[in-house]
Amino acid sequence: MGNLSLFLIISILVSIFAFAFAVWLYRWVSAQPSSNQRVKEVGSYIRQGANTFLKKEYIVLSKFCAGAALLIFLFLPAPIWSGGSVLHNLTIVLAYLCGTVFSAIAGKIGIQVATIANIKTAEAAQRGGLKPSFLSAFRGGAVMGMAVVGSSLLGVTLVMLISGDSVALLGFSFGASSLALFAKAGGGIFTKTADISADLVGKVEHGIPEDDPRNPAVIADNVGDNVGDVAGMGADLFDSNVASTVSALVMAIALGKKIGVDYAAMVFCYASLGLLSSIIGVMAARMEKKGDPTMALNMSTYITTGIFAVLTAGATIVFQFDWRIWGATAIGLFVGVIIGITSDYFTNDNKKPVRNVAKASESGPAFTILSGVSYGFLSVLPAMVGIGISAMISYNLCASIAPEDPTAGMFGISMAAVGMLSIVGMIISNDAYGPIADNARGLVEMGDLGDEALEITDSLDSAGNTVKAVTKGFAIAAAGLTIISLLGAFMSEVNDAAGTTVLTGFDIINPTVFFGMLVGASVPAIFSAMLMLGVDRNAQRMVSEIHRQFREIKGLKEGKPGVVPEYDKCIDIATDGALKELIPAGLVSIVVTIVVGFVGGVEAVGGYLAGNIISGLLLALFMSNSGGLWDNAKKYIEAGGNGGKGSEAHKAAVVGDTVGDPFKDTAGPSINTQITVVSLVASLMSSLFLAFSLF
């Protein structure tokens, strides 16, 4: 087996290489020509609005993080007055704060590059056509991909190098997860408030185009793409990558202590090769002048997957790693691709489900909703079965490493999650591409860059919606495997705290475990409801504001020259509402976890995590896929299918899309972060739950 110190150094070097590549990509995007003053003006509104929201959000979250840090110092992993734990608690606090800072930086980097790349993409569509426009959007997204994965690998490596402590690693992951939870929730509420309001008043009531500058919510909508789909999703995928790596390291350290093999070296080796594979994949990404953007994005993902499989197999030979662990990693990677293909089938406008929903829309919005919900539920089965199969195979592959110890099998599951998220650099690049292309489409319309440029950015935007559904499937599935392994980490932490084997599994016939399962299964539904009600309340306020402006600003509805909406009013409504709504939902999830632990003890928490995982994965996959399907059904009709723009089918599809918006961009992608957060809370507080509980 390889030497851990060697792979820690390699991880740092690969991270630095990723940062250098991100700088090169940033300079390439910035160097693309842009001269249209109207596009530049609107782009500056979007950048200013996004940065203002992010600043206000981070001020709110810094107060939450400061309070959480104080509680961690006082109580975790043991109360400071229990003796000998002050330094340990302080180490975890510092790791936690580093996790929050790294996660916040990930979001900020995404905003900075996305608000430049959207302008370059829009003008490239007019000046150079499809190919340069695609590259501007993709390479803009890749800046974020490289920076996010580089910082997550560097952060985990430094915590491991400095502390060498599994609990400190969990603290770092909790910092990343807690900030990601609130950043994704806040950004999701902001973006869908504006998107729903702009669509309902603009398209349905007044029949004006999607990004018409007359619509007071149009700038807020474009700002929302950045704070929700760029900053929020960047923090989310940063969290997913950190959590999968940390859960694997916790299992590797626990297993290594028992059998005397340093499996942590293998985790860092594979994580480094995953980032290196993504760098090569981004470099190789190309598209012909009349190519298909969706195909180009998917091919870059498949190429990166193949590179990772070959590199890790080579490393396994060179460093004499255990082939069973490589097999578990490869299973996760393969299942991730299959889940991506499944998501593509249910959300791609070239496939039957989207076209069937578009056809159903001819009969009215009720049929749009019914058909979309049905296909959304159908899409859940392949992904859930895939997650189950990958967990089962990877567990059994690695269980033979130490047949008497369940930690070995759980380590296999954690390595499957590492495999599934090994190409997360490419996944984030594809994901950030989507909102950049969406913004570019709005800038083309508001800058009046012509029908050909609008057609190009429409095709880029449609590809972004499809690929975004694929990347969310990846992230949700990987979160599922990560949380299953974090369940193993929870058991490991409990047994370590007890000094003996207290937990080897969870018996669902045990009423304490079953109580926990029932409560855990209900939390994702409550969490989703709170977020979507936040969007609902906020959107109603914004719709009223749009109506007021159309009513009171003379000549606005008619588009008279020199008449400009009060864009800032809508941005303020979205910002204030999002900041008001983002804390309660996340806080409820954390508080319920703590209450279950102190009421039912460690067995109830085990059941709680199991219920939370199953319910959360099902809801997250359903909402992500059905939302993407409704969005692309609308775009398919707008491209001329089933009556085209302005038809009854189009109006029905817009209604479907407004339901799908908070599904796919607010609640759905936030659930996997919620599952991660409660699992990390359970692991960090395991010794307290073991010592203090009613039952």
mmCIF file of N, CA and C in Angstrom, residues 293-362:
data_model
loop_
_atom_site.group_PDB
_atom_site.id
_atom_site.type_symbol
_atom_site.label_atom_id
_atom_site.label_comp_id
_atom_site.label_asym_id
_atom_site.label_seq_id
_atom_site.Cartn_x
_atom_site.Cartn_y
_atom_site.Cartn_z
ATOM 1 N N PRO A 293 -25.161 20.795 -28.457
ATOM 2 C CA PRO A 293 -24.569 21.140 -27.144
ATOM 3 C C PRO A 293 -24.771 20.054 -26.090
ATOM 4 N N THR A 294 -25.962 19.427 -26.088
ATOM 5 C CA THR A 294 -26.221 18.359 -25.117
ATOM 6 C C THR A 294 -25.263 17.203 -25.315
ATOM 7 N N MET A 295 -25.067 16.806 -26.574
ATOM 8 C CA MET A 295 -24.146 15.711 -26.878
ATOM 9 C C MET A 295 -22.720 16.071 -26.470
ATOM 10 N N ALA A 296 -22.315 17.319 -26.734
ATOM 11 C CA ALA A 296 -20.957 17.754 -26.388
ATOM 12 C C ALA A 296 -20.729 17.690 -24.875
ATOM 13 N N LEU A 297 -21.711 18.133 -24.099
ATOM 14 C CA LEU A 297 -21.581 18.117 -22.647
ATOM 15 C C LEU A 297 -21.555 16.685 -22.111
ATOM 16 N N ASN A 298 -22.446 15.843 -22.640
ATOM 17 C CA ASN A 298 -22.485 14.452 -22.177
ATOM 18 C C ASN A 298 -21.215 13.694 -22.562
ATOM 19 N N MET A 299 -20.704 13.942 -23.780
ATOM 20 C CA MET A 299 -19.479 13.261 -24.210
ATOM 21 C C MET A 299 -18.300 13.640 -23.323
ATOM 22 N N SER A 300 -18.230 14.900 -22.921
ATOM 23 C CA SER A 300 -17.129 15.315 -22.035
ATOM 24 C C SER A 300 -17.206 14.569 -20.704
ATOM 25 N N THR A 301 -18.440 14.306 -20.227
ATOM 26 C CA THR A 301 -18.618 13.541 -18.991
ATOM 27 C C THR A 301 -18.161 12.100 -19.176
ATOM 28 N N TYR A 302 -18.552 11.471 -20.303
ATOM 29 C CA TYR A 302 -18.177 10.078 -20.543
ATOM 30 C C TYR A 302 -16.670 9.927 -20.728
ATOM 31 N N ILE A 303 -16.046 10.883 -21.401
ATOM 32 C CA ILE A 303 -14.589 10.843 -21.595
ATOM 33 C C ILE A 303 -13.872 10.935 -20.250
ATOM 34 N N THR A 304 -14.334 11.851 -19.405
ATOM 35 C CA THR A 304 -13.735 12.005 -18.081
ATOM 36 C C THR A 304 -13.889 10.730 -17.263
ATOM 37 N N THR A 305 -15.055 10.089 -17.371
ATOM 38 C CA THR A 305 -15.305 8.826 -16.667
ATOM 39 C C THR A 305 -14.301 7.762 -17.083
ATOM 40 N N GLY A 306 -14.092 7.628 -18.405
ATOM 41 C CA GLY A 306 -13.145 6.635 -18.921
ATOM 42 C C GLY A 306 -11.721 6.912 -18.458
ATOM 43 N N ILE A 307 -11.327 8.178 -18.467
ATOM 44 C CA ILE A 307 -9.969 8.558 -18.030
ATOM 45 C C ILE A 307 -9.765 8.177 -16.566
ATOM 46 N N PHE A 308 -10.781 8.474 -15.733
ATOM 47 C CA PHE A 308 -10.660 8.158 -14.301
ATOM 48 C C PHE A 308 -10.523 6.649 -14.081
ATOM 49 N N ALA A 309 -11.330 5.859 -14.784
ATOM 50 C CA ALA A 309 -11.271 4.401 -14.621
ATOM 51 C C ALA A 309 -9.882 3.866 -14.974
ATOM 52 N N VAL A 310 -9.305 4.369 -16.060
ATOM 53 C CA VAL A 310 -7.981 3.909 -16.497
ATOM 54 C C VAL A 310 -6.899 4.356 -15.504
ATOM 55 N N LEU A 311 -6.942 5.630 -15.083
ATOM 56 C CA LEU A 311 -5.909 6.149 -14.169
ATOM 57 C C LEU A 311 -5.930 5.423 -12.818
ATOM 58 N N THR A 312 -7.118 5.178 -12.285
ATOM 59 C CA THR A 312 -7.192 4.508 -10.976
ATOM 60 C C THR A 312 -6.767 3.045 -11.081
ATOM 61 N N ALA A 313 -7.095 2.404 -12.208
ATOM 62 C CA ALA A 313 -6.625 1.022 -12.404
ATOM 63 C C ALA A 313 -5.100 0.985 -12.465
ATOM 64 N N GLY A 314 -4.515 1.948 -13.182
ATOM 65 C CA GLY A 314 -3.052 2.037 -13.245
ATOM 66 C C GLY A 314 -2.427 2.268 -11.880
ATOM 67 N N ALA A 315 -3.042 3.178 -11.089
ATOM 68 C CA ALA A 315 -2.529 3.457 -9.742
ATOM 69 C C ALA A 315 -2.650 2.232 -8.843
ATOM 70 N N THR A 316 -3.715 1.467 -9.014
ATOM 71 C CA THR A 316 -3.913 0.252 -8.217
ATOM 72 C C THR A 316 -2.807 -0.764 -8.487
ATOM 73 N N ILE A 317 -2.378 -0.832 -9.759
ATOM 74 C CA ILE A 317 -1.274 -1.738 -10.113
ATOM 75 C C ILE A 317 0.044 -1.220 -9.546
ATOM 76 N N VAL A 318 0.321 0.051 -9.774
ATOM 77 C CA VAL A 318 1.617 0.630 -9.385
ATOM 78 C C VAL A 318 1.814 0.601 -7.870
ATOM 79 N N PHE A 319 0.785 0.985 -7.116
ATOM 80 C CA PHE A 319 0.930 1.105 -5.665
ATOM 81 C C PHE A 319 0.401 -0.116 -4.909
ATOM 82 N N GLN A 320 -0.004 -1.143 -5.674
ATOM 83 C CA GLN A 320 -0.469 -2.406 -5.089
ATOM 84 C C GLN A 320 -1.631 -2.205 -4.116
ATOM 85 N N PHE A 321 -2.588 -1.389 -4.575
ATOM 86 C CA PHE A 321 -3.809 -1.213 -3.805
ATOM 87 C C PHE A 321 -4.676 -2.465 -3.916
ATOM 88 N N ASP A 322 -5.687 -2.527 -3.077
ATOM 89 C CA ASP A 322 -6.607 -3.664 -3.071
ATOM 90 C C ASP A 322 -7.613 -3.522 -4.218
ATOM 91 N N TRP A 323 -7.641 -4.526 -5.104
ATOM 92 C CA TRP A 323 -8.541 -4.458 -6.267
ATOM 93 C C TRP A 323 -10.013 -4.471 -5.866
ATOM 94 N N ARG A 324 -10.324 -5.004 -4.705
ATOM 95 C CA ARG A 324 -11.727 -5.003 -4.256
ATOM 96 C C ARG A 324 -12.216 -3.569 -4.026
ATOM 97 N N ILE A 325 -11.329 -2.740 -3.506
ATOM 98 C CA ILE A 325 -11.708 -1.341 -3.267
ATOM 99 C C ILE A 325 -11.819 -0.596 -4.593
ATOM 100 N N TRP A 326 -10.923 -0.880 -5.541
ATOM 101 C CA TRP A 326 -11.051 -0.292 -6.882
ATOM 102 C C TRP A 326 -12.381 -0.708 -7.508
ATOM 103 N N GLY A 327 -12.766 -1.979 -7.305
ATOM 104 C CA GLY A 327 -14.040 -2.466 -7.847
ATOM 105 C C GLY A 327 -15.225 -1.709 -7.289
ATOM 106 N N ALA A 328 -15.194 -1.430 -5.974
ATOM 107 C CA ALA A 328 -16.276 -0.658 -5.351
ATOM 108 C C ALA A 328 -16.339 0.747 -5.941
ATOM 109 N N THR A 329 -15.163 1.347 -6.154
ATOM 110 C CA THR A 329 -15.104 2.701 -6.741
ATOM 111 C C THR A 329 -15.655 2.693 -8.165
ATOM 112 N N ALA A 330 -15.254 1.679 -8.946
ATOM 113 C CA ALA A 330 -15.710 1.581 -10.335
ATOM 114 C C ALA A 330 -17.218 1.357 -10.414
ATOM 115 N N ILE A 331 -17.755 0.581 -9.477
ATOM 116 C CA ILE A 331 -19.215 0.347 -9.440
ATOM 117 C C ILE A 331 -19.949 1.673 -9.229
ATOM 118 N N GLY A 332 -19.468 2.470 -8.287
ATOM 119 C CA GLY A 332 -20.089 3.770 -8.038
ATOM 120 C C GLY A 332 -20.039 4.660 -9.258
ATOM 121 N N LEU A 333 -18.898 4.682 -9.921
ATOM 122 C CA LEU A 333 -18.736 5.498 -11.126
ATOM 123 C C LEU A 333 -19.688 5.044 -12.224
ATOM 124 N N PHE A 334 -19.766 3.732 -12.439
ATOM 125 C CA PHE A 334 -20.626 3.180 -13.491
ATOM 126 C C PHE A 334 -22.100 3.476 -13.203
ATOM 127 N N VAL A 335 -22.517 3.270 -11.955
ATOM 128 C CA VAL A 335 -23.921 3.521 -11.593
ATOM 129 C C VAL A 335 -24.246 5.011 -11.724
ATOM 130 N N GLY A 336 -23.284 5.887 -11.402
ATOM 131 C CA GLY A 336 -23.487 7.327 -11.584
ATOM 132 C C GLY A 336 -23.799 7.678 -13.022
ATOM 133 N N VAL A 337 -23.066 7.058 -13.953
ATOM 134 C CA VAL A 337 -23.310 7.299 -15.379
ATOM 135 C C VAL A 337 -24.698 6.798 -15.776
ATOM 136 N N ILE A 338 -25.073 5.609 -15.277
ATOM 137 C CA ILE A 338 -26.400 5.051 -15.594
ATOM 138 C C ILE A 338 -27.509 5.960 -15.074
ATOM 139 N N ILE A 339 -27.344 6.469 -13.855
ATOM 140 C CA ILE A 339 -28.346 7.381 -13.287
ATOM 141 C C ILE A 339 -28.421 8.654 -14.120
ATOM 142 N N GLY A 340 -27.262 9.143 -14.586
ATOM 143 C CA GLY A 340 -27.242 10.313 -15.464
ATOM 144 C C GLY A 340 -27.997 10.073 -16.754
ATOM 145 N N ILE A 341 -27.795 8.893 -17.349
ATOM 146 C CA ILE A 341 -28.496 8.550 -18.597
ATOM 147 C C ILE A 341 -30.008 8.463 -18.359
ATOM 148 N N THR A 342 -30.396 7.907 -17.207
ATOM 149 C CA THR A 342 -31.830 7.831 -16.860
ATOM 150 C C THR A 342 -32.434 9.220 -16.729
ATOM 151 N N SER A 343 -31.733 10.109 -16.039
ATOM 152 C CA SER A 343 -32.215 11.487 -15.889
ATOM 153 C C SER A 343 -32.336 12.163 -17.245
ATOM 154 N N ASP A 344 -31.376 11.896 -18.118
ATOM 155 C CA ASP A 344 -31.402 12.467 -19.464
ATOM 156 C C ASP A 344 -32.644 11.996 -20.222
ATOM 157 N N TYR A 345 -32.989 10.722 -20.084
ATOM 158 C CA TYR A 345 -34.166 10.189 -20.789
ATOM 159 C C TYR A 345 -35.442 10.906 -20.352
ATOM 160 N N PHE A 346 -35.567 11.161 -19.070
ATOM 161 C CA PHE A 346 -36.809 11.757 -18.565
ATOM 162 C C PHE A 346 -36.862 13.281 -18.707
ATOM 163 N N THR A 347 -35.739 13.927 -19.051
ATOM 164 C CA THR A 347 -35.741 15.397 -19.118
ATOM 165 C C THR A 347 -35.312 15.959 -20.470
ATOM 166 N N ASN A 348 -34.830 15.119 -21.377
ATOM 167 C CA ASN A 348 -34.350 15.597 -22.675
ATOM 168 C C ASN A 348 -35.536 15.822 -23.609
ATOM 169 N N ASP A 349 -35.577 16.992 -24.292
ATOM 170 C CA ASP A 349 -36.733 17.281 -25.152
ATOM 171 C C ASP A 349 -36.721 16.483 -26.466
ATOM 172 N N ASN A 350 -35.696 15.648 -26.654
ATOM 173 C CA ASN A 350 -35.699 14.725 -27.789
ATOM 174 C C ASN A 350 -36.316 13.377 -27.438
ATOM 175 N N LYS A 351 -36.663 13.183 -26.168
ATOM 176 C CA LYS A 351 -37.184 11.890 -25.708
ATOM 177 C C LYS A 351 -38.692 11.966 -25.458
ATOM 178 N N LYS A 352 -39.308 10.770 -25.349
ATOM 179 C CA LYS A 352 -40.767 10.674 -25.258
ATOM 180 C C LYS A 352 -41.402 11.377 -24.049
ATOM 181 N N PRO A 353 -40.859 11.221 -22.830
ATOM 182 C CA PRO A 353 -41.561 11.842 -21.688
ATOM 183 C C PRO A 353 -41.806 13.340 -21.853
ATOM 184 N N VAL A 354 -40.785 14.104 -22.269
ATOM 185 C CA VAL A 354 -40.960 15.550 -22.447
ATOM 186 C C VAL A 354 -41.993 15.826 -23.531
ATOM 187 N N ARG A 355 -41.928 15.101 -24.647
ATOM 188 C CA ARG A 355 -42.853 15.352 -25.759
ATOM 189 C C ARG A 355 -44.273 14.924 -25.398
ATOM 190 N N ASN A 356 -44.408 13.874 -24.575
ATOM 191 C CA ASN A 356 -45.743 13.460 -24.133
ATOM 192 C C ASN A 356 -46.362 14.507 -23.203
ATOM 193 N N VAL A 357 -45.528 15.123 -22.349
ATOM 194 C CA VAL A 357 -46.037 16.182 -21.473
ATOM 195 C C VAL A 357 -46.409 17.414 -22.292
ATOM 196 N N ALA A 358 -45.602 17.716 -23.313
ATOM 197 C CA ALA A 358 -45.936 18.838 -24.206
ATOM 198 C C ALA A 358 -47.263 18.576 -24.907
ATOM 199 N N LYS A 359 -47.486 17.347 -25.338
ATOM 200 C CA LYS A 359 -48.749 16.983 -25.997
ATOM 201 C C LYS A 359 -49.910 17.089 -25.013
ATOM 202 N N ALA A 360 -49.701 16.615 -23.775
ATOM 203 C CA ALA A 360 -50.758 16.684 -22.754
ATOM 204 C C ALA A 360 -51.136 18.124 -22.446
ATOM 205 N N SER A 361 -50.184 19.052 -22.611
ATOM 206 C CA SER A 361 -50.433 20.466 -22.310
ATOM 207 C C SER A 361 -51.486 21.071 -23.235
ATOM 208 N N GLU A 362 -51.713 20.459 -24.380
ATOM 209 C CA GLU A 362 -52.766 20.949 -25.287
ATOM 210 C C GLU A 362 -54.138 20.870 -24.641
#
